[in-house]
């Protein structure tokens, strides 16, 4: 099939996004890919978000705009509701936040990479992000990751924001099957875990294809500043990452039948490595082969295991 005939469904979660959503929708309309359906799940906005979306329905020239009511249980549940919505039918599926700006080739770059594969393997594309201030000025970039994406990395790290992800149909169907059985911490981390765990292919593009907007509601989300990194270190020592890991492992446990034998073995080693004596924990962690993308991150991982914080 010609690339221009491939339909992409963009799944956008919104809540009180009126100050920025118009600019985000402008950047979606400016995408070089021609066929894009917007599925927007609003999670209870009380500002002007819904009227702005309604006004865009007549302006959208790339496909259809469908606005649905979200579950009002937080952003993860909102994206889960769209992953599970079988009315959403397309060749590819992208996640979108309400306050970013996409580069014009954000979607086309992902589709081009996927066309080198057949339709059978689950595929996930993601990328680096640029960071901008509330007013749109460039502020930096997310870390550049050089190690290959894999399940061993996904167990301890989410390498890319959901706003950079594109899934093919096989990956979306796989993710829907897994998500029907469990909730998750975050849709992007869960997608990375499920696709790699089931033997799919993940590609991380080093180009920043999305401009992530930092503002009061998500000030440390991009992990580009020392404030963001100190915040994550604080979460580590409070045990918050351990709580997230508990949820990820519980979700993977009820989806064990979807995992490759190698991923299941790695999962068992990692899970058992969180128990026992210090020597046993470190030895099991080493044998499991799990890793973070940077040396500092991997050293932090071992420190977290020593302290029982992951």
JSON list of C-alpha atoms in Angstrom, two decimals, residues 93-310:
[
{"chain": "A", "resi": 93, "resn": "UNK", "atom": "CA", "xyz": [-1.73, 4.55, 16.27]},
{"chain": "A", "resi": 94, "resn": "UNK", "atom": "CA", "xyz": [-0.02, 7.56, 17.89]},
{"chain": "A", "resi": 95, "resn": "UNK", "atom": "CA", "xyz": [-0.39, 8.99, 21.38]},
{"chain": "A", "resi": 96, "resn": "UNK", "atom": "CA", "xyz": [-0.67, 12.74, 21.86]},
{"chain": "A", "resi": 97, "resn": "UNK", "atom": "CA", "xyz": [-0.62, 15.13, 24.78]},
{"chain": "A", "resi": 98, "resn": "UNK", "atom": "CA", "xyz": [-2.61, 18.36, 24.65]},
{"chain": "A", "resi": 99, "resn": "UNK", "atom": "CA", "xyz": [0.14, 20.94, 25.07]},
{"chain": "A", "resi": 100, "resn": "UNK", "atom": "CA", "xyz": [3.08, 19.98, 22.84]},
{"chain": "A", "resi": 101, "resn": "UNK", "atom": "CA", "xyz": [4.10, 20.94, 19.30]},
{"chain": "A", "resi": 102, "resn": "UNK", "atom": "CA", "xyz": [4.97, 18.24, 16.76]},
{"chain": "A", "resi": 103, "resn": "UNK", "atom": "CA", "xyz": [7.55, 18.67, 14.04]},
{"chain": "A", "resi": 104, "resn": "UNK", "atom": "CA", "xyz": [5.92, 18.30, 10.58]},
{"chain": "A", "resi": 105, "resn": "UNK", "atom": "CA", "xyz": [7.57, 14.92, 9.86]},
{"chain": "A", "resi": 106, "resn": "UNK", "atom": "CA", "xyz": [6.88, 13.43, 13.31]},
{"chain": "A", "resi": 107, "resn": "UNK", "atom": "CA", "xyz": [4.40, 10.85, 11.96]},
{"chain": "A", "resi": 108, "resn": "UNK", "atom": "CA", "xyz": [5.84, 10.35, 8.47]},
{"chain": "A", "resi": 109, "resn": "UNK", "atom": "CA", "xyz": [9.28, 9.50, 9.90]},
{"chain": "A", "resi": 110, "resn": "UNK", "atom": "CA", "xyz": [7.76, 6.74, 12.01]},
{"chain": "A", "resi": 111, "resn": "UNK", "atom": "CA", "xyz": [5.68, 5.29, 9.17]},
{"chain": "A", "resi": 112, "resn": "UNK", "atom": "CA", "xyz": [8.70, 5.30, 6.87]},
{"chain": "A", "resi": 113, "resn": "UNK", "atom": "CA", "xyz": [10.70, 3.26, 9.40]},
{"chain": "A", "resi": 114, "resn": "UNK", "atom": "CA", "xyz": [7.84, 0.77, 9.86]},
{"chain": "A", "resi": 115, "resn": "UNK", "atom": "CA", "xyz": [7.41, 0.17, 6.15]},
{"chain": "A", "resi": 116, "resn": "UNK", "atom": "CA", "xyz": [10.70, -1.72, 6.09]},
{"chain": "A", "resi": 117, "resn": "UNK", "atom": "CA", "xyz": [8.96, -4.47, 8.11]},
{"chain": "A", "resi": 118, "resn": "UNK", "atom": "CA", "xyz": [5.97, -6.66, 7.33]},
{"chain": "A", "resi": 119, "resn": "UNK", "atom": "CA", "xyz": [2.65, -6.27, 9.10]},
{"chain": "A", "resi": 120, "resn": "UNK", "atom": "CA", "xyz": [3.17, -9.19, 11.47]},
{"chain": "A", "resi": 121, "resn": "UNK", "atom": "CA", "xyz": [5.76, -8.04, 14.05]},
{"chain": "A", "resi": 122, "resn": "UNK", "atom": "CA", "xyz": [4.62, -5.56, 16.71]},
{"chain": "A", "resi": 123, "resn": "UNK", "atom": "CA", "xyz": [6.46, -2.29, 16.00]},
{"chain": "A", "resi": 124, "resn": "UNK", "atom": "CA", "xyz": [6.94, 0.79, 18.15]},
{"chain": "A", "resi": 125, "resn": "UNK", "atom": "CA", "xyz": [8.66, 4.02, 17.10]},
{"chain": "A", "resi": 126, "resn": "UNK", "atom": "CA", "xyz": [9.69, 6.68, 19.61]},
{"chain": "A", "resi": 127, "resn": "UNK", "atom": "CA", "xyz": [12.09, 9.59, 19.68]},
{"chain": "A", "resi": 128, "resn": "UNK", "atom": "CA", "xyz": [13.97, 12.18, 21.62]},
{"chain": "A", "resi": 129, "resn": "UNK", "atom": "CA", "xyz": [12.16, 15.43, 22.49]},
{"chain": "A", "resi": 130, "resn": "UNK", "atom": "CA", "xyz": [13.05, 19.10, 22.52]},
{"chain": "A", "resi": 131, "resn": "UNK", "atom": "CA", "xyz": [11.87, 21.08, 25.52]},
{"chain": "A", "resi": 132, "resn": "UNK", "atom": "CA", "xyz": [10.24, 24.48, 25.34]},
{"chain": "A", "resi": 133, "resn": "UNK", "atom": "CA", "xyz": [9.10, 26.99, 27.90]},
{"chain": "A", "resi": 134, "resn": "UNK", "atom": "CA", "xyz": [5.46, 27.84, 28.52]},
{"chain": "A", "resi": 135, "resn": "UNK", "atom": "CA", "xyz": [5.75, 30.61, 25.92]},
{"chain": "A", "resi": 136, "resn": "UNK", "atom": "CA", "xyz": [7.35, 28.32, 23.31]},
{"chain": "A", "resi": 137, "resn": "UNK", "atom": "CA", "xyz": [11.07, 29.19, 23.59]},
{"chain": "A", "resi": 138, "resn": "UNK", "atom": "CA", "xyz": [13.50, 26.30, 23.17]},
{"chain": "A", "resi": 139, "resn": "UNK", "atom": "CA", "xyz": [14.89, 25.24, 26.56]},
{"chain": "A", "resi": 140, "resn": "UNK", "atom": "CA", "xyz": [16.88, 22.07, 25.88]},
{"chain": "A", "resi": 141, "resn": "UNK", "atom": "CA", "xyz": [16.54, 18.41, 24.91]},
{"chain": "A", "resi": 142, "resn": "UNK", "atom": "CA", "xyz": [15.74, 15.15, 26.62]},
{"chain": "A", "resi": 143, "resn": "UNK", "atom": "CA", "xyz": [18.74, 12.85, 27.22]},
{"chain": "A", "resi": 144, "resn": "UNK", "atom": "CA", "xyz": [20.14, 11.19, 24.10]},
{"chain": "A", "resi": 145, "resn": "UNK", "atom": "CA", "xyz": [20.01, 7.42, 24.59]},
{"chain": "A", "resi": 146, "resn": "UNK", "atom": "CA", "xyz": [22.52, 5.28, 22.70]},
{"chain": "A", "resi": 147, "resn": "UNK", "atom": "CA", "xyz": [21.98, 1.74, 24.01]},
{"chain": "A", "resi": 148, "resn": "UNK", "atom": "CA", "xyz": [19.49, -0.44, 22.12]},
{"chain": "A", "resi": 149, "resn": "UNK", "atom": "CA", "xyz": [15.87, -0.56, 23.28]},
{"chain": "A", "resi": 150, "resn": "UNK", "atom": "CA", "xyz": [15.00, -3.91, 24.86]},
{"chain": "A", "resi": 151, "resn": "UNK", "atom": "CA", "xyz": [12.90, -5.62, 27.52]},
{"chain": "A", "resi": 152, "resn": "UNK", "atom": "CA", "xyz": [15.93, -5.63, 29.83]},
{"chain": "A", "resi": 153, "resn": "UNK", "atom": "CA", "xyz": [15.98, -1.86, 29.60]},
{"chain": "A", "resi": 154, "resn": "UNK", "atom": "CA", "xyz": [12.19, -1.49, 29.78]},
{"chain": "A", "resi": 155, "resn": "UNK", "atom": "CA", "xyz": [12.05, -3.26, 33.16]},
{"chain": "A", "resi": 156, "resn": "UNK", "atom": "CA", "xyz": [13.88, -0.35, 34.78]},
{"chain": "A", "resi": 157, "resn": "UNK", "atom": "CA", "xyz": [13.39, 2.62, 32.44]},
{"chain": "A", "resi": 158, "resn": "UNK", "atom": "CA", "xyz": [10.93, 4.25, 30.07]},
{"chain": "A", "resi": 159, "resn": "UNK", "atom": "CA", "xyz": [13.04, 5.70, 27.30]},
{"chain": "A", "resi": 160, "resn": "UNK", "atom": "CA", "xyz": [10.55, 7.96, 25.53]},
{"chain": "A", "resi": 161, "resn": "UNK", "atom": "CA", "xyz": [7.43, 9.97, 26.17]},
{"chain": "A", "resi": 162, "resn": "UNK", "atom": "CA", "xyz": [4.10, 8.77, 24.89]},
{"chain": "A", "resi": 163, "resn": "UNK", "atom": "CA", "xyz": [3.93, 11.93, 22.80]},
{"chain": "A", "resi": 164, "resn": "UNK", "atom": "CA", "xyz": [6.67, 10.47, 20.54]},
{"chain": "A", "resi": 165, "resn": "UNK", "atom": "CA", "xyz": [5.24, 6.94, 20.12]},
{"chain": "A", "resi": 166, "resn": "UNK", "atom": "CA", "xyz": [3.72, 5.38, 17.01]},
{"chain": "A", "resi": 167, "resn": "UNK", "atom": "CA", "xyz": [2.46, 1.77, 17.05]},
{"chain": "A", "resi": 168, "resn": "UNK", "atom": "CA", "xyz": [1.56, -0.43, 14.12]},
{"chain": "A", "resi": 169, "resn": "UNK", "atom": "CA", "xyz": [-1.69, -2.40, 14.23]},
{"chain": "A", "resi": 170, "resn": "UNK", "atom": "CA", "xyz": [0.00, -5.54, 15.59]},
{"chain": "A", "resi": 171, "resn": "UNK", "atom": "CA", "xyz": [1.52, -3.59, 18.47]},
{"chain": "A", "resi": 172, "resn": "UNK", "atom": "CA", "xyz": [-1.75, -1.81, 19.25]},
{"chain": "A", "resi": 173, "resn": "UNK", "atom": "CA", "xyz": [-3.67, -5.11, 19.26]},
{"chain": "A", "resi": 174, "resn": "UNK", "atom": "CA", "xyz": [-1.03, -6.62, 21.55]},
{"chain": "A", "resi": 175, "resn": "UNK", "atom": "CA", "xyz": [-1.17, -3.61, 23.85]},
{"chain": "A", "resi": 176, "resn": "UNK", "atom": "CA", "xyz": [-4.98, -3.74, 23.95]},
{"chain": "A", "resi": 177, "resn": "UNK", "atom": "CA", "xyz": [-4.91, -7.43, 24.86]},
{"chain": "A", "resi": 178, "resn": "UNK", "atom": "CA", "xyz": [-2.47, -6.79, 27.70]},
{"chain": "A", "resi": 179, "resn": "UNK", "atom": "CA", "xyz": [-4.24, -3.65, 28.90]},
{"chain": "A", "resi": 180, "resn": "UNK", "atom": "CA", "xyz": [-7.62, -5.39, 29.06]},
{"chain": "A", "resi": 181, "resn": "UNK", "atom": "CA", "xyz": [-6.20, -7.48, 31.91]},
{"chain": "A", "resi": 182, "resn": "UNK", "atom": "CA", "xyz": [-4.60, -4.73, 33.97]},
{"chain": "A", "resi": 183, "resn": "UNK", "atom": "CA", "xyz": [-4.10, -1.03, 34.52]},
{"chain": "A", "resi": 184, "resn": "UNK", "atom": "CA", "xyz": [-0.65, 0.53, 34.35]},
{"chain": "A", "resi": 185, "resn": "UNK", "atom": "CA", "xyz": [1.56, 3.32, 35.69]},
{"chain": "A", "resi": 186, "resn": "UNK", "atom": "CA", "xyz": [1.91, 5.13, 32.36]},
{"chain": "A", "resi": 187, "resn": "UNK", "atom": "CA", "xyz": [0.88, 4.23, 28.82]},
{"chain": "A", "resi": 188, "resn": "UNK", "atom": "CA", "xyz": [4.33, 4.94, 27.34]},
{"chain": "A", "resi": 189, "resn": "UNK", "atom": "CA", "xyz": [6.26, 2.78, 29.81]},
{"chain": "A", "resi": 190, "resn": "UNK", "atom": "CA", "xyz": [3.64, 0.02, 29.54]},
{"chain": "A", "resi": 191, "resn": "UNK", "atom": "CA", "xyz": [3.83, 0.04, 25.73]},
{"chain": "A", "resi": 192, "resn": "UNK", "atom": "CA", "xyz": [7.63, -0.26, 25.89]},
{"chain": "A", "resi": 193, "resn": "UNK", "atom": "CA", "xyz": [7.37, -3.21, 28.31]},
{"chain": "A", "resi": 194, "resn": "UNK", "atom": "CA", "xyz": [4.68, -5.05, 26.38]},
{"chain": "A", "resi": 195, "resn": "UNK", "atom": "CA", "xyz": [6.11, -4.62, 22.88]},
{"chain": "A", "resi": 196, "resn": "UNK", "atom": "CA", "xyz": [9.66, -5.62, 23.83]},
{"chain": "A", "resi": 197, "resn": "UNK", "atom": "CA", "xyz": [8.47, -8.38, 26.17]},
{"chain": "A", "resi": 198, "resn": "UNK", "atom": "CA", "xyz": [6.45, -9.99, 23.37]},
{"chain": "A", "resi": 199, "resn": "UNK", "atom": "CA", "xyz": [9.38, -9.92, 20.95]},
{"chain": "A", "resi": 200, "resn": "UNK", "atom": "CA", "xyz": [8.37, -6.80, 19.04]},
{"chain": "A", "resi": 201, "resn": "UNK", "atom": "CA", "xyz": [10.77, -4.23, 17.64]},
{"chain": "A", "resi": 202, "resn": "UNK", "atom": "CA", "xyz": [11.28, -0.77, 19.12]},
{"chain": "A", "resi": 203, "resn": "UNK", "atom": "CA", "xyz": [13.16, 2.01, 17.34]},
{"chain": "A", "resi": 204, "resn": "UNK", "atom": "CA", "xyz": [14.41, 5.11, 19.17]},
{"chain": "A", "resi": 205, "resn": "UNK", "atom": "CA", "xyz": [15.07, 8.04, 16.83]},
{"chain": "A", "resi": 206, "resn": "UNK", "atom": "CA", "xyz": [17.72, 10.44, 18.17]},
{"chain": "A", "resi": 207, "resn": "UNK", "atom": "CA", "xyz": [16.08, 13.40, 16.43]},
{"chain": "A", "resi": 208, "resn": "UNK", "atom": "CA", "xyz": [13.78, 15.54, 18.61]},
{"chain": "A", "resi": 209, "resn": "UNK", "atom": "CA", "xyz": [10.50, 15.18, 16.70]},
{"chain": "A", "resi": 210, "resn": "UNK", "atom": "CA", "xyz": [8.30, 16.68, 19.42]},
{"chain": "A", "resi": 211, "resn": "UNK", "atom": "CA", "xyz": [8.60, 19.93, 21.36]},
{"chain": "A", "resi": 212, "resn": "UNK", "atom": "CA", "xyz": [7.55, 19.19, 24.92]},
{"chain": "A", "resi": 213, "resn": "UNK", "atom": "CA", "xyz": [6.12, 22.18, 26.77]},
{"chain": "A", "resi": 214, "resn": "UNK", "atom": "CA", "xyz": [7.19, 22.70, 30.38]},
{"chain": "A", "resi": 215, "resn": "UNK", "atom": "CA", "xyz": [4.79, 24.56, 32.61]},
{"chain": "A", "resi": 216, "resn": "UNK", "atom": "CA", "xyz": [3.48, 24.50, 36.17]},
{"chain": "A", "resi": 217, "resn": "UNK", "atom": "CA", "xyz": [1.53, 21.28, 35.73]},
{"chain": "A", "resi": 218, "resn": "UNK", "atom": "CA", "xyz": [4.46, 19.22, 34.36]},
{"chain": "A", "resi": 219, "resn": "UNK", "atom": "CA", "xyz": [7.57, 21.12, 35.38]},
{"chain": "A", "resi": 220, "resn": "UNK", "atom": "CA", "xyz": [9.88, 18.12, 35.86]},
{"chain": "A", "resi": 221, "resn": "UNK", "atom": "CA", "xyz": [8.37, 15.84, 33.24]},
{"chain": "A", "resi": 222, "resn": "UNK", "atom": "CA", "xyz": [11.03, 16.24, 30.56]},
{"chain": "A", "resi": 223, "resn": "UNK", "atom": "CA", "xyz": [14.04, 15.25, 32.70]},
{"chain": "A", "resi": 224, "resn": "UNK", "atom": "CA", "xyz": [16.29, 17.86, 31.10]},
{"chain": "A", "resi": 225, "resn": "UNK", "atom": "CA", "xyz": [17.09, 20.02, 34.11]},
{"chain": "A", "resi": 226, "resn": "UNK", "atom": "CA", "xyz": [18.89, 19.42, 37.38]},
{"chain": "A", "resi": 227, "resn": "UNK", "atom": "CA", "xyz": [15.59, 20.14, 39.15]},
{"chain": "A", "resi": 228, "resn": "UNK", "atom": "CA", "xyz": [14.00, 17.27, 37.23]},
{"chain": "A", "resi": 229, "resn": "UNK", "atom": "CA", "xyz": [16.83, 14.88, 38.02]},
{"chain": "A", "resi": 230, "resn": "UNK", "atom": "CA", "xyz": [16.91, 15.80, 41.71]},
{"chain": "A", "resi": 231, "resn": "UNK", "atom": "CA", "xyz": [13.15, 15.27, 41.81]},
{"chain": "A", "resi": 232, "resn": "UNK", "atom": "CA", "xyz": [13.58, 11.78, 40.38]},
{"chain": "A", "resi": 233, "resn": "UNK", "atom": "CA", "xyz": [16.35, 11.02, 42.88]},
{"chain": "A", "resi": 234, "resn": "UNK", "atom": "CA", "xyz": [14.00, 12.09, 45.66]},
{"chain": "A", "resi": 235, "resn": "UNK", "atom": "CA", "xyz": [11.32, 9.77, 44.33]},
{"chain": "A", "resi": 236, "resn": "UNK", "atom": "CA", "xyz": [13.84, 6.94, 44.26]},
{"chain": "A", "resi": 237, "resn": "UNK", "atom": "CA", "xyz": [14.78, 7.36, 47.91]},
{"chain": "A", "resi": 238, "resn": "UNK", "atom": "CA", "xyz": [11.12, 7.66, 48.92]},
{"chain": "A", "resi": 239, "resn": "UNK", "atom": "CA", "xyz": [10.46, 4.31, 47.28]},
{"chain": "A", "resi": 240, "resn": "UNK", "atom": "CA", "xyz": [8.15, 5.69, 44.58]},
{"chain": "A", "resi": 241, "resn": "UNK", "atom": "CA", "xyz": [10.01, 3.84, 41.83]},
{"chain": "A", "resi": 242, "resn": "UNK", "atom": "CA", "xyz": [9.64, 0.64, 43.85]},
{"chain": "A", "resi": 243, "resn": "UNK", "atom": "CA", "xyz": [5.88, 1.19, 43.91]},
{"chain": "A", "resi": 244, "resn": "UNK", "atom": "CA", "xyz": [5.86, 1.73, 40.13]},
{"chain": "A", "resi": 245, "resn": "UNK", "atom": "CA", "xyz": [7.95, -1.41, 39.64]},
{"chain": "A", "resi": 246, "resn": "UNK", "atom": "CA", "xyz": [5.48, -3.38, 41.78]},
{"chain": "A", "resi": 247, "resn": "UNK", "atom": "CA", "xyz": [2.66, -2.28, 39.46]},
{"chain": "A", "resi": 248, "resn": "UNK", "atom": "CA", "xyz": [4.65, -3.05, 36.31]},
{"chain": "A", "resi": 249, "resn": "UNK", "atom": "CA", "xyz": [5.58, -6.52, 37.54]},
{"chain": "A", "resi": 250, "resn": "UNK", "atom": "CA", "xyz": [1.98, -7.26, 38.57]},
{"chain": "A", "resi": 251, "resn": "UNK", "atom": "CA", "xyz": [0.80, -6.23, 35.11]},
{"chain": "A", "resi": 252, "resn": "UNK", "atom": "CA", "xyz": [3.41, -8.40, 33.42]},
{"chain": "A", "resi": 253, "resn": "UNK", "atom": "CA", "xyz": [2.51, -11.36, 35.66]},
{"chain": "A", "resi": 254, "resn": "UNK", "atom": "CA", "xyz": [-1.07, -11.47, 34.36]},
{"chain": "A", "resi": 255, "resn": "UNK", "atom": "CA", "xyz": [0.27, -11.20, 30.80]},
{"chain": "A", "resi": 256, "resn": "UNK", "atom": "CA", "xyz": [2.99, -13.81, 31.12]},
{"chain": "A", "resi": 257, "resn": "UNK", "atom": "CA", "xyz": [1.55, -15.80, 28.21]},
{"chain": "A", "resi": 258, "resn": "UNK", "atom": "CA", "xyz": [2.37, -12.88, 25.90]},
{"chain": "A", "resi": 259, "resn": "UNK", "atom": "CA", "xyz": [6.08, -12.84, 26.82]},
{"chain": "A", "resi": 260, "resn": "UNK", "atom": "CA", "xyz": [8.86, -14.60, 24.93]},
{"chain": "A", "resi": 261, "resn": "UNK", "atom": "CA", "xyz": [10.69, -17.31, 26.91]},
{"chain": "A", "resi": 262, "resn": "UNK", "atom": "CA", "xyz": [13.74, -15.03, 27.17]},
{"chain": "A", "resi": 263, "resn": "UNK", "atom": "CA", "xyz": [11.67, -12.14, 28.52]},
{"chain": "A", "resi": 264, "resn": "UNK", "atom": "CA", "xyz": [9.93, -14.43, 31.02]},
{"chain": "A", "resi": 265, "resn": "UNK", "atom": "CA", "xyz": [13.31, -15.67, 32.29]},
{"chain": "A", "resi": 266, "resn": "UNK", "atom": "CA", "xyz": [14.61, -12.12, 32.61]},
{"chain": "A", "resi": 267, "resn": "UNK", "atom": "CA", "xyz": [11.43, -11.08, 34.42]},
{"chain": "A", "resi": 268, "resn": "UNK", "atom": "CA", "xyz": [11.79, -13.92, 36.93]},
{"chain": "A", "resi": 269, "resn": "UNK", "atom": "CA", "xyz": [15.42, -13.05, 37.62]},
{"chain": "A", "resi": 270, "resn": "UNK", "atom": "CA", "xyz": [14.66, -9.37, 38.06]},
{"chain": "A", "resi": 271, "resn": "UNK", "atom": "CA", "xyz": [11.70, -10.05, 40.35]},
{"chain": "A", "resi": 272, "resn": "UNK", "atom": "CA", "xyz": [13.66, -12.48, 42.52]},
{"chain": "A", "resi": 273, "resn": "UNK", "atom": "CA", "xyz": [16.56, -10.02, 42.63]},
{"chain": "A", "resi": 274, "resn": "UNK", "atom": "CA", "xyz": [14.41, -7.60, 44.59]},
{"chain": "A", "resi": 275, "resn": "UNK", "atom": "CA", "xyz": [14.41, -10.09, 47.50]},
{"chain": "A", "resi": 276, "resn": "UNK", "atom": "CA", "xyz": [17.03, -11.76, 49.65]},
{"chain": "A", "resi": 277, "resn": "UNK", "atom": "CA", "xyz": [20.42, -10.73, 50.96]},
{"chain": "A", "resi": 278, "resn": "UNK", "atom": "CA", "xyz": [22.48, -7.91, 49.50]},
{"chain": "A", "resi": 279, "resn": "UNK", "atom": "CA", "xyz": [24.81, -10.36, 47.74]},
{"chain": "A", "resi": 280, "resn": "UNK", "atom": "CA", "xyz": [21.89, -12.33, 46.32]},
{"chain": "A", "resi": 281, "resn": "UNK", "atom": "CA", "xyz": [20.19, -9.17, 45.06]},
{"chain": "A", "resi": 282, "resn": "UNK", "atom": "CA", "xyz": [23.27, -7.85, 43.31]},
{"chain": "A", "resi": 283, "resn": "UNK", "atom": "CA", "xyz": [24.17, -11.23, 41.82]},
{"chain": "A", "resi": 284, "resn": "UNK", "atom": "CA", "xyz": [20.67, -11.80, 40.46]},
{"chain": "A", "resi": 285, "resn": "UNK", "atom": "CA", "xyz": [20.52, -8.28, 39.05]},
{"chain": "A", "resi": 286, "resn": "UNK", "atom": "CA", "xyz": [23.83, -8.86, 37.24]},
{"chain": "A", "resi": 287, "resn": "UNK", "atom": "CA", "xyz": [22.67, -12.20, 35.81]},
{"chain": "A", "resi": 288, "resn": "UNK", "atom": "CA", "xyz": [19.36, -10.71, 34.65]},
{"chain": "A", "resi": 289, "resn": "UNK", "atom": "CA", "xyz": [21.20, -8.26, 32.41]},
{"chain": "A", "resi": 290, "resn": "UNK", "atom": "CA", "xyz": [18.83, -5.35, 33.05]},
{"chain": "A", "resi": 291, "resn": "UNK", "atom": "CA", "xyz": [20.29, -1.93, 32.35]},
{"chain": "A", "resi": 292, "resn": "UNK", "atom": "CA", "xyz": [19.54, 1.75, 32.10]},
{"chain": "A", "resi": 293, "resn": "UNK", "atom": "CA", "xyz": [20.65, 3.83, 29.13]},
{"chain": "A", "resi": 294, "resn": "UNK", "atom": "CA", "xyz": [23.53, 5.69, 30.78]},
{"chain": "A", "resi": 295, "resn": "UNK", "atom": "CA", "xyz": [26.39, 4.63, 33.04]},
{"chain": "A", "resi": 296, "resn": "UNK", "atom": "CA", "xyz": [25.17, 6.98, 35.75]},
{"chain": "A", "resi": 297, "resn": "UNK", "atom": "CA", "xyz": [21.69, 5.55, 35.42]},
{"chain": "A", "resi": 298, "resn": "UNK", "atom": "CA", "xyz": [22.94, 1.97, 35.70]},
{"chain": "A", "resi": 299, "resn": "UNK", "atom": "CA", "xyz": [25.03, 2.86, 38.78]},
{"chain": "A", "resi": 300, "resn": "UNK", "atom": "CA", "xyz": [21.90, 4.45, 40.25]},
{"chain": "A", "resi": 301, "resn": "UNK", "atom": "CA", "xyz": [20.03, 1.23, 39.49]},
{"chain": "A", "resi": 302, "resn": "UNK", "atom": "CA", "xyz": [22.53, -0.83, 41.46]},
{"chain": "A", "resi": 303, "resn": "UNK", "atom": "CA", "xyz": [22.40, 1.66, 44.34]},
{"chain": "A", "resi": 304, "resn": "UNK", "atom": "CA", "xyz": [18.62, 1.40, 44.34]},
{"chain": "A", "resi": 305, "resn": "UNK", "atom": "CA", "xyz": [18.88, -2.39, 44.56]},
{"chain": "A", "resi": 306, "resn": "UNK", "atom": "CA", "xyz": [21.34, -2.10, 47.44]},
{"chain": "A", "resi": 307, "resn": "UNK", "atom": "CA", "xyz": [18.92, 0.17, 49.28]},
{"chain": "A", "resi": 308, "resn": "UNK", "atom": "CA", "xyz": [15.85, -1.89, 48.37]},
{"chain": "A", "resi": 309, "resn": "UNK", "atom": "CA", "xyz": [14.29, 1.08, 46.57]},
{"chain": "A", "resi": 310, "resn": "UNK", "atom": "CA", "xyz": [13.38, -0.56, 43.30]}
]
